[in-house]
Short mmCIF file of C-alpha atoms in Angstrom, two decimals:
data_model
loop_
_atom_site.label_atom_id
_atom_site.label_comp_id
_atom_site.label_asym_id
_atom_site.label_seq_id
_atom_site.Cartn_x
_atom_site.Cartn_y
_atom_site.Cartn_z
CA UNK A 25 0.00 0.00 0.00
CA UNK A 26 0.97 3.62 -0.41
CA UNK A 27 0.40 6.16 2.35
CA UNK A 28 0.59 9.94 2.28
CA UNK A 29 0.95 11.74 5.58
CA UNK A 30 0.85 15.52 5.78
CA UNK A 31 2.49 17.23 8.76
CA UNK A 32 1.23 20.74 9.33
CA UNK A 33 4.08 23.15 9.97
CA UNK A 34 3.38 26.41 11.77
CA UNK A 35 6.60 27.93 10.48
CA UNK A 36 7.02 27.99 6.71
CA UNK A 37 5.22 25.23 4.92
CA UNK A 38 3.39 21.95 5.14
CA UNK A 39 5.66 19.00 4.47
CA UNK A 40 4.30 16.06 2.50
CA UNK A 41 5.93 12.75 3.29
CA UNK A 42 5.20 10.05 0.72
CA UNK A 43 5.72 6.68 2.33
CA UNK A 44 5.88 3.37 0.51
CA UNK A 45 6.84 0.81 3.11
CA UNK A 46 6.01 -2.08 0.82
CA UNK A 47 4.56 -5.13 2.54
CA UNK A 48 5.78 -4.24 6.00
CA UNK A 49 4.07 -7.27 7.50
CA UNK A 50 2.51 -8.98 4.47
CA UNK A 51 5.86 -10.11 3.07
CA UNK A 52 8.09 -9.78 6.12
CA UNK A 53 7.62 -12.77 8.46
CA UNK A 54 10.20 -11.57 10.97
CA UNK A 55 8.85 -10.90 14.46
CA UNK A 56 11.30 -8.00 14.92
CA UNK A 57 9.81 -4.72 13.80
CA UNK A 58 10.44 -2.31 16.66
CA UNK A 59 11.30 1.29 15.92
CA UNK A 60 12.13 3.85 18.61
CA UNK A 61 11.36 7.50 17.85
CA UNK A 62 12.90 10.32 19.90
CA UNK A 63 11.09 13.52 18.92
CA UNK A 64 12.88 15.59 21.56
CA UNK A 65 9.56 17.24 22.50
CA UNK A 66 9.51 18.91 19.10
CA UNK A 67 6.90 18.34 16.41
CA UNK A 68 8.12 14.89 15.30
CA UNK A 69 5.74 12.81 17.40
CA UNK A 70 3.41 12.60 14.39
CA UNK A 71 5.84 10.16 12.76
CA UNK A 72 5.17 7.68 15.55
CA UNK A 73 1.39 8.05 15.79
CA UNK A 74 0.39 8.83 12.21
CA UNK A 75 2.96 6.79 10.30
CA UNK A 76 4.66 3.93 12.14
CA UNK A 77 1.77 2.97 14.43
CA UNK A 78 -0.65 3.05 11.50
CA UNK A 79 1.59 0.65 9.60
CA UNK A 80 1.66 -1.74 12.55
CA UNK A 81 5.20 -1.16 13.77
CA UNK A 82 5.99 -1.57 17.45
CA UNK A 83 7.01 1.87 18.75
CA UNK A 84 6.95 1.00 22.46
CA UNK A 85 9.82 2.74 24.22
CA UNK A 86 9.73 5.87 22.06
CA UNK A 87 10.83 9.07 23.76
CA UNK A 88 9.65 12.64 24.26
CA UNK A 89 6.84 12.56 21.70
CA UNK A 90 4.67 15.33 23.15
CA UNK A 91 5.53 18.85 21.98
CA UNK A 92 6.96 21.08 24.71
CA UNK A 93 8.62 24.31 23.72
CA UNK A 94 10.73 24.28 26.89
CA UNK A 95 12.44 21.07 25.66
CA UNK A 96 12.80 19.64 29.19
CA UNK A 97 14.75 16.49 28.30
CA UNK A 98 17.45 17.54 25.86
CA UNK A 99 18.09 19.73 22.84
CA UNK A 100 16.00 18.37 19.94
CA UNK A 101 18.94 17.88 17.62
CA UNK A 102 20.36 14.72 15.99
CA UNK A 103 23.84 16.11 16.70
CA UNK A 104 23.14 16.36 20.45
CA UNK A 105 25.07 13.74 22.46
CA UNK A 106 22.33 13.41 25.08
CA UNK A 107 19.65 12.85 22.43
CA UNK A 108 21.73 10.14 20.81
CA UNK A 109 22.70 8.52 24.13
CA UNK A 110 19.07 8.28 25.31
CA UNK A 111 17.95 6.89 21.95
CA UNK A 112 20.78 4.37 21.99
CA UNK A 113 19.75 3.19 25.47
CA UNK A 114 16.11 2.83 24.37
CA UNK A 115 17.10 0.84 21.29
CA UNK A 116 19.20 -1.59 23.31
CA UNK A 117 16.65 -1.89 26.13
CA UNK A 118 13.82 -2.72 23.71
CA UNK A 119 15.94 -4.80 21.29
CA UNK A 120 14.75 -2.44 18.56
CA UNK A 121 15.62 -2.59 14.88
CA UNK A 122 16.12 1.17 14.57
CA UNK A 123 16.14 4.37 16.57
CA UNK A 124 15.19 7.73 15.06
CA UNK A 125 16.12 11.19 16.36
CA UNK A 126 14.37 14.28 14.97
CA UNK A 127 15.11 17.93 15.44
CA UNK A 128 12.40 20.42 16.41
CA UNK A 129 10.67 20.80 13.04
CA UNK A 130 11.71 17.45 11.52
CA UNK A 131 13.83 18.85 8.71
CA UNK A 132 16.83 17.05 10.24
CA UNK A 133 17.17 13.50 11.50
CA UNK A 134 19.65 10.94 12.69
CA UNK A 135 19.35 7.23 13.46
CA UNK A 136 20.68 4.53 15.78
CA UNK A 137 21.18 1.02 14.38
CA UNK A 138 20.11 -2.22 16.08
CA UNK A 139 23.47 -2.52 17.82
CA UNK A 140 23.09 0.91 19.40
CA UNK A 141 25.54 2.67 17.08
CA UNK A 142 24.66 6.36 16.53
CA UNK A 143 24.51 7.34 12.87
CA UNK A 144 24.71 11.08 12.24
CA UNK A 145 27.08 13.54 10.60
CA UNK A 146 29.35 11.85 8.04
CA UNK A 147 27.94 8.43 8.98
CA UNK A 148 24.40 9.50 8.08
CA UNK A 149 25.61 10.94 4.77
CA UNK A 150 27.42 7.67 4.07
CA UNK A 151 24.31 5.63 4.91
CA UNK A 152 22.10 7.73 2.66
CA UNK A 153 24.77 7.61 -0.06
CA UNK A 154 24.83 3.80 0.10
CA UNK A 155 21.03 3.70 -0.27
CA UNK A 156 20.87 6.26 -3.08
CA UNK A 157 23.77 4.78 -5.05
CA UNK A 158 21.96 1.43 -5.15
CA UNK A 159 19.03 3.15 -6.83
CA UNK A 160 21.04 5.61 -8.94
CA UNK A 161 24.49 4.22 -9.76
CA UNK A 162 27.08 6.86 -10.58
CA UNK A 163 25.08 9.77 -9.22
CA UNK A 164 26.76 12.86 -7.76
CA UNK A 165 26.33 13.53 -4.05
CA UNK A 166 26.75 17.09 -2.74
CA UNK A 167 27.92 17.79 0.81
CA UNK A 168 29.40 20.74 2.63
CA UNK A 169 33.18 20.96 2.62
CA UNK A 170 33.61 19.81 6.23
CA UNK A 171 33.07 16.14 5.41
CA UNK A 172 35.96 13.72 5.68
CA UNK A 173 38.32 12.36 3.05
CA UNK A 174 37.14 8.94 4.24
CA UNK A 175 33.58 9.82 3.22
CA UNK A 176 34.82 10.82 -0.23
CA UNK A 177 36.51 7.43 -0.58
CA UNK A 178 33.35 5.68 0.64
CA UNK A 179 31.27 7.39 -2.07
CA UNK A 180 33.77 6.96 -4.90
CA UNK A 181 34.40 3.30 -4.00
CA UNK A 182 30.70 2.74 -4.72
CA UNK A 183 30.91 4.45 -8.08
CA UNK A 184 29.51 7.80 -6.98
CA UNK A 185 30.90 11.31 -7.36
CA UNK A 186 31.42 13.56 -4.35
CA UNK A 187 30.96 17.31 -4.74
CA UNK A 188 32.31 19.31 -1.79
CA UNK A 189 30.62 22.69 -1.51
CA UNK A 190 30.00 25.66 0.78
CA UNK A 191 28.83 25.25 4.33
CA UNK A 192 25.14 26.04 4.75
CA UNK A 193 22.36 23.61 3.94
CA UNK A 194 20.72 25.95 1.44
CA UNK A 195 24.04 26.24 -0.39
CA UNK A 196 24.36 22.45 -0.51
CA UNK A 197 20.79 21.84 -1.68
CA UNK A 198 20.85 24.67 -4.22
CA UNK A 199 24.09 23.27 -5.64
CA UNK A 200 22.30 19.98 -6.26
CA UNK A 201 19.49 21.80 -8.03
CA UNK A 202 21.96 23.67 -10.24
CA UNK A 203 23.94 20.53 -11.08
CA UNK A 204 20.78 18.77 -12.23
CA UNK A 205 19.85 21.79 -14.32
CA UNK A 206 23.31 21.63 -15.91
CA UNK A 207 22.86 17.97 -16.77
CA UNK A 208 24.87 16.45 -13.89
CA UNK A 209 22.67 13.78 -12.29
CA UNK A 210 22.58 14.59 -8.56
CA UNK A 211 20.15 12.69 -6.34
CA UNK A 212 21.40 13.46 -2.81
CA UNK A 213 22.49 16.66 -1.08
CA UNK A 214 23.40 16.58 2.62
CA UNK A 215 25.13 18.76 5.18
CA UNK A 216 26.93 17.35 8.21
CA UNK A 217 24.32 18.97 10.49
CA UNK A 218 21.74 16.43 9.28
CA UNK A 219 19.97 18.67 6.79
CA UNK A 220 19.43 16.67 3.62
CA UNK A 221 17.37 16.62 0.45
CA UNK A 222 16.64 14.20 -2.36
CA UNK A 223 15.87 14.96 -5.96
CA UNK A 224 12.92 12.53 -5.85
CA UNK A 225 11.42 14.57 -2.98
CA UNK A 226 11.59 17.88 -4.86
CA UNK A 227 14.78 18.98 -3.07
CA UNK A 228 12.99 19.51 0.26
CA UNK A 229 15.13 19.33 3.41
CA UNK A 230 12.90 16.75 5.04
CA UNK A 231 14.22 14.57 7.86
CA UNK A 232 11.14 12.34 7.89
CA UNK A 233 11.57 11.46 4.22
CA UNK A 234 15.23 10.57 4.84
CA UNK A 235 14.17 8.20 7.63
CA UNK A 236 11.55 6.62 5.37
CA UNK A 237 14.27 5.80 2.83
CA UNK A 238 16.32 4.17 5.60
CA UNK A 239 13.36 2.13 6.87
CA UNK A 240 12.54 0.92 3.36
CA UNK A 241 16.15 -0.20 2.89
CA UNK A 242 16.09 -1.93 6.29
CA UNK A 243 12.97 -3.89 5.30
CA UNK A 244 14.40 -4.67 1.86
CA UNK A 245 17.56 -6.08 3.44
CA UNK A 246 15.52 -8.30 5.73
CA UNK A 247 13.32 -9.55 2.89
CA UNK A 248 16.52 -10.48 1.04
CA UNK A 249 17.52 -12.65 4.01
CA UNK A 250 20.04 -10.38 5.72
CA UNK A 251 20.26 -10.57 9.52
CA UNK A 252 22.49 -7.50 9.66
CA UNK A 253 21.07 -4.15 10.64
CA UNK A 254 21.15 -0.95 8.64
CA UNK A 255 24.54 -0.10 10.14
CA UNK A 256 26.16 -2.87 8.09
CA UNK A 257 25.87 -0.62 5.02
CA UNK A 258 28.56 1.67 6.43
CA UNK A 259 30.77 -0.88 8.22
CA UNK A 260 33.65 -0.05 5.87
CA UNK A 261 33.42 3.71 6.45
CA UNK A 262 36.64 4.77 8.14
CA UNK A 263 36.74 7.75 10.46
CA UNK A 264 39.39 10.47 10.53
CA UNK A 265 42.03 9.90 13.17
CA UNK A 266 41.75 13.49 14.41
CA UNK A 267 39.06 16.14 14.04
CA UNK A 268 38.81 19.57 15.70
CA UNK A 269 36.91 22.84 15.44
CA UNK A 270 38.34 26.16 16.63
CA UNK A 271 36.84 29.66 16.76
CA UNK A 272 38.52 33.04 16.44
CA UNK A 273 36.53 36.07 17.55
CA UNK A 274 36.99 39.18 15.42
CA UNK A 275 38.21 42.13 17.47
CA UNK A 276 36.31 45.00 15.90
CA UNK A 277 33.27 47.17 16.20
CA UNK A 278 30.30 45.02 15.14
CA UNK A 279 29.65 47.06 12.01
CA UNK A 280 33.16 46.34 10.73
CA UNK A 281 33.37 42.69 11.80
CA UNK A 282 32.06 41.16 8.58
CA UNK A 283 34.53 43.13 6.43
CA UNK A 284 37.43 42.23 8.75
CA UNK A 285 36.45 38.59 8.62
CA UNK A 286 36.41 38.65 4.85
CA UNK A 287 39.90 40.19 4.84
CA UNK A 288 41.23 37.30 6.93
CA UNK A 289 39.58 34.66 4.74
CA UNK A 290 40.85 36.21 1.50
CA UNK A 291 44.35 36.65 2.95
CA UNK A 292 44.33 32.92 3.76
CA UNK A 293 43.50 32.18 0.15
CA UNK A 294 46.25 34.50 -1.12
CA UNK A 295 48.88 32.94 1.15
CA UNK A 296 48.08 29.49 -0.25
CA UNK A 297 47.99 30.61 -3.88
CA UNK A 298 51.30 32.43 -3.47
CA UNK A 299 52.92 29.28 -2.04
CA UNK A 300 53.66 30.82 1.37
CA UNK A 301 52.18 27.79 3.12
CA UNK A 302 54.30 24.95 1.79
CA UNK A 303 52.30 21.79 1.09
CA UNK A 304 48.96 23.62 1.36
CA UNK A 305 46.71 23.67 -1.71
CA UNK A 306 43.18 24.91 -2.26
CA UNK A 307 40.92 21.89 -2.57
CA UNK A 308 38.74 21.25 -5.62
CA UNK A 309 36.51 18.57 -7.10
CA UNK A 310 36.68 19.25 -10.80
CA UNK A 311 34.03 16.81 -12.03
CA UNK A 312 31.30 18.95 -10.43
CA UNK A 313 32.64 22.34 -11.56
CA UNK A 314 33.69 23.54 -8.13
CA UNK A 315 37.16 24.91 -7.64
CA UNK A 316 39.25 27.17 -5.42
CA UNK A 317 38.76 25.54 -2.06
CA UNK A 318 35.24 24.22 -2.67
CA UNK A 319 33.89 27.75 -2.94
CA UNK A 320 33.88 29.06 -6.47
CA UNK A 321 31.59 27.66 -9.17
CA UNK A 322 33.44 27.40 -12.47
CA UNK A 323 30.38 26.83 -14.64
CA UNK A 324 28.61 29.47 -16.75
CA UNK A 325 26.20 30.52 -13.99
CA UNK A 326 28.09 30.70 -10.66
CA UNK A 327 26.01 31.19 -7.53
CA UNK A 328 26.40 34.29 -5.39
CA UNK A 329 28.70 33.93 -2.36
CA UNK A 330 26.91 34.50 0.95
CA UNK A 331 29.90 33.94 3.25
CA UNK A 332 33.55 33.52 2.43
CA UNK A 333 35.29 30.23 3.18
CA UNK A 334 37.99 27.98 1.76
CA UNK A 335 39.21 24.43 2.24
CA UNK A 336 42.87 23.53 1.81
CA UNK A 337 44.35 20.06 1.62
CA UNK A 338 47.68 19.74 3.42
CA UNK A 339 50.63 17.50 2.54
CA UNK A 340 54.04 16.96 4.15
CA UNK A 341 57.52 17.26 2.60
CA UNK A 342 57.15 13.78 1.07
CA UNK A 343 53.93 14.87 -0.65
CA UNK A 344 51.91 12.58 1.63
CA UNK A 345 48.47 13.89 2.49
CA UNK A 346 48.11 14.87 6.16
CA UNK A 347 44.57 16.22 6.15
CA UNK A 348 42.61 19.37 5.43
CA UNK A 349 41.82 22.79 6.92
CA UNK A 350 38.53 24.62 6.37
CA UNK A 351 38.23 28.27 7.37
CA UNK A 352 34.94 30.16 7.15
CA UNK A 353 33.36 33.40 8.12
CA UNK A 354 30.28 33.10 10.32
CA UNK A 355 27.19 34.57 8.69
CA UNK A 356 25.53 35.50 11.99
CA UNK A 357 28.33 36.06 14.51
CA UNK A 358 31.58 38.09 14.54
CA UNK A 359 33.88 35.11 14.43
CA UNK A 360 35.74 32.75 12.12
CA UNK A 361 35.45 28.96 12.38
CA UNK A 362 38.34 26.64 11.62
CA UNK A 363 37.70 22.93 11.03
CA UNK A 364 40.54 20.45 10.66
CA UNK A 365 40.79 16.73 10.10
CA UNK A 366 43.87 14.56 9.88
CA UNK A 367 44.66 10.94 9.12
CA UNK A 368 48.04 10.97 10.93
CA UNK A 369 48.82 11.26 14.66
CA UNK A 370 49.49 14.86 15.63
CA UNK A 371 48.35 16.12 12.25
CA UNK A 372 45.86 18.67 13.58
CA UNK A 373 48.43 20.13 15.96
CA UNK A 374 50.97 20.38 13.14
CA UNK A 375 48.48 22.13 10.84
CA UNK A 376 47.38 24.47 13.65
CA UNK A 377 50.98 25.48 14.34
CA UNK A 378 51.61 26.23 10.66
CA UNK A 379 48.33 28.14 10.46
CA UNK A 380 49.28 30.28 13.47
CA UNK A 381 52.98 30.86 12.76
CA UNK A 382 53.08 30.95 8.98
CA UNK A 383 49.76 32.69 8.37
CA UNK A 384 48.16 34.46 11.33
CA UNK A 385 51.37 35.93 12.77
CA UNK A 386 53.28 36.28 9.49
CA UNK A 387 50.42 38.10 7.73
CA UNK A 388 49.59 40.41 10.63
CA UNK A 389 45.99 39.15 10.69
CA UNK A 390 46.44 38.03 14.29
CA UNK A 391 46.13 41.68 15.39
CA UNK A 392 42.41 41.71 14.61
CA UNK A 393 41.61 38.27 16.06
CA UNK A 394 41.31 36.54 19.41
CA UNK A 395 43.14 33.33 18.49
CA UNK A 396 43.46 31.91 22.00
CA UNK A 397 41.78 28.65 20.91
CA UNK A 398 44.38 28.30 18.17
CA UNK A 399 47.14 28.78 20.78
#
């Protein structure tokens, strides 16, 4: 059967979730069909009552389904450690097949597999990539430029193409729209925050639809005789050895902060292009027409830049890749975020030292920044 559930949204729009959980019980003889939903006291309780319960799933043990704007239990966010820990405990206690975590308005989601392993961030992108690449071999997948090199390998090993793009879920989704318009088949766009959209769902950032795709794949695997949970699809996804985020506050009157931040970001780009940071190179993924540190569109209709940012890949003297550095100007706050990942021990500390000594101090940009976190 096919079901259509409409969730009324008081904010911007009503979200239609088309659900085709084919033969949930008719073809699936397994007695295990328990799904835990953690709505975080946001608006996601509907997915339990109006979707899963109606299909006959066992949702006993679900958490925080009633809306409460004070959010008394934890932040309704699939990135929140408490939300994931509570969902993990509920999955294990109830021997559930899947746990689901929604954010407040259900445009983001994360899951927990049957072994209690949290799946969010890069892991969620990898899981969705594995599902989508089965249906659309060779498709391009767009993410923000803070995802790992290991995720890129995961996607390309399955025959997909990985387009790294600007941070900001609207940037990521809009890039997918533009690629499709330019003839580059792109079926999945996801940011590490959990925002994601599918071409088949009209490019809506809809966490419930993402979860539906995961549930369908879980049922499909079981009908094919697999005893492994959904987490088995990403068992070969490696994680970066080191990963950090640092912030530098901009020392300036608020009205000048954005301009000062842009100066720092563009100076960073110039230092790399001029070769003043040896072994540092602006990243690019040429098959999707994005260049210059995953920022600049090189096609005929480049998108406007809303905030300046660049990603650089870093190599040592032997030309061996150490990791990457992503620096970006905050759209809303007077600060600059620095994300780093490394595949070698001590790599993040090494890159931070070069960033401080060879760029911040050498360029004079340190005078306008509070770089105590870098120190």
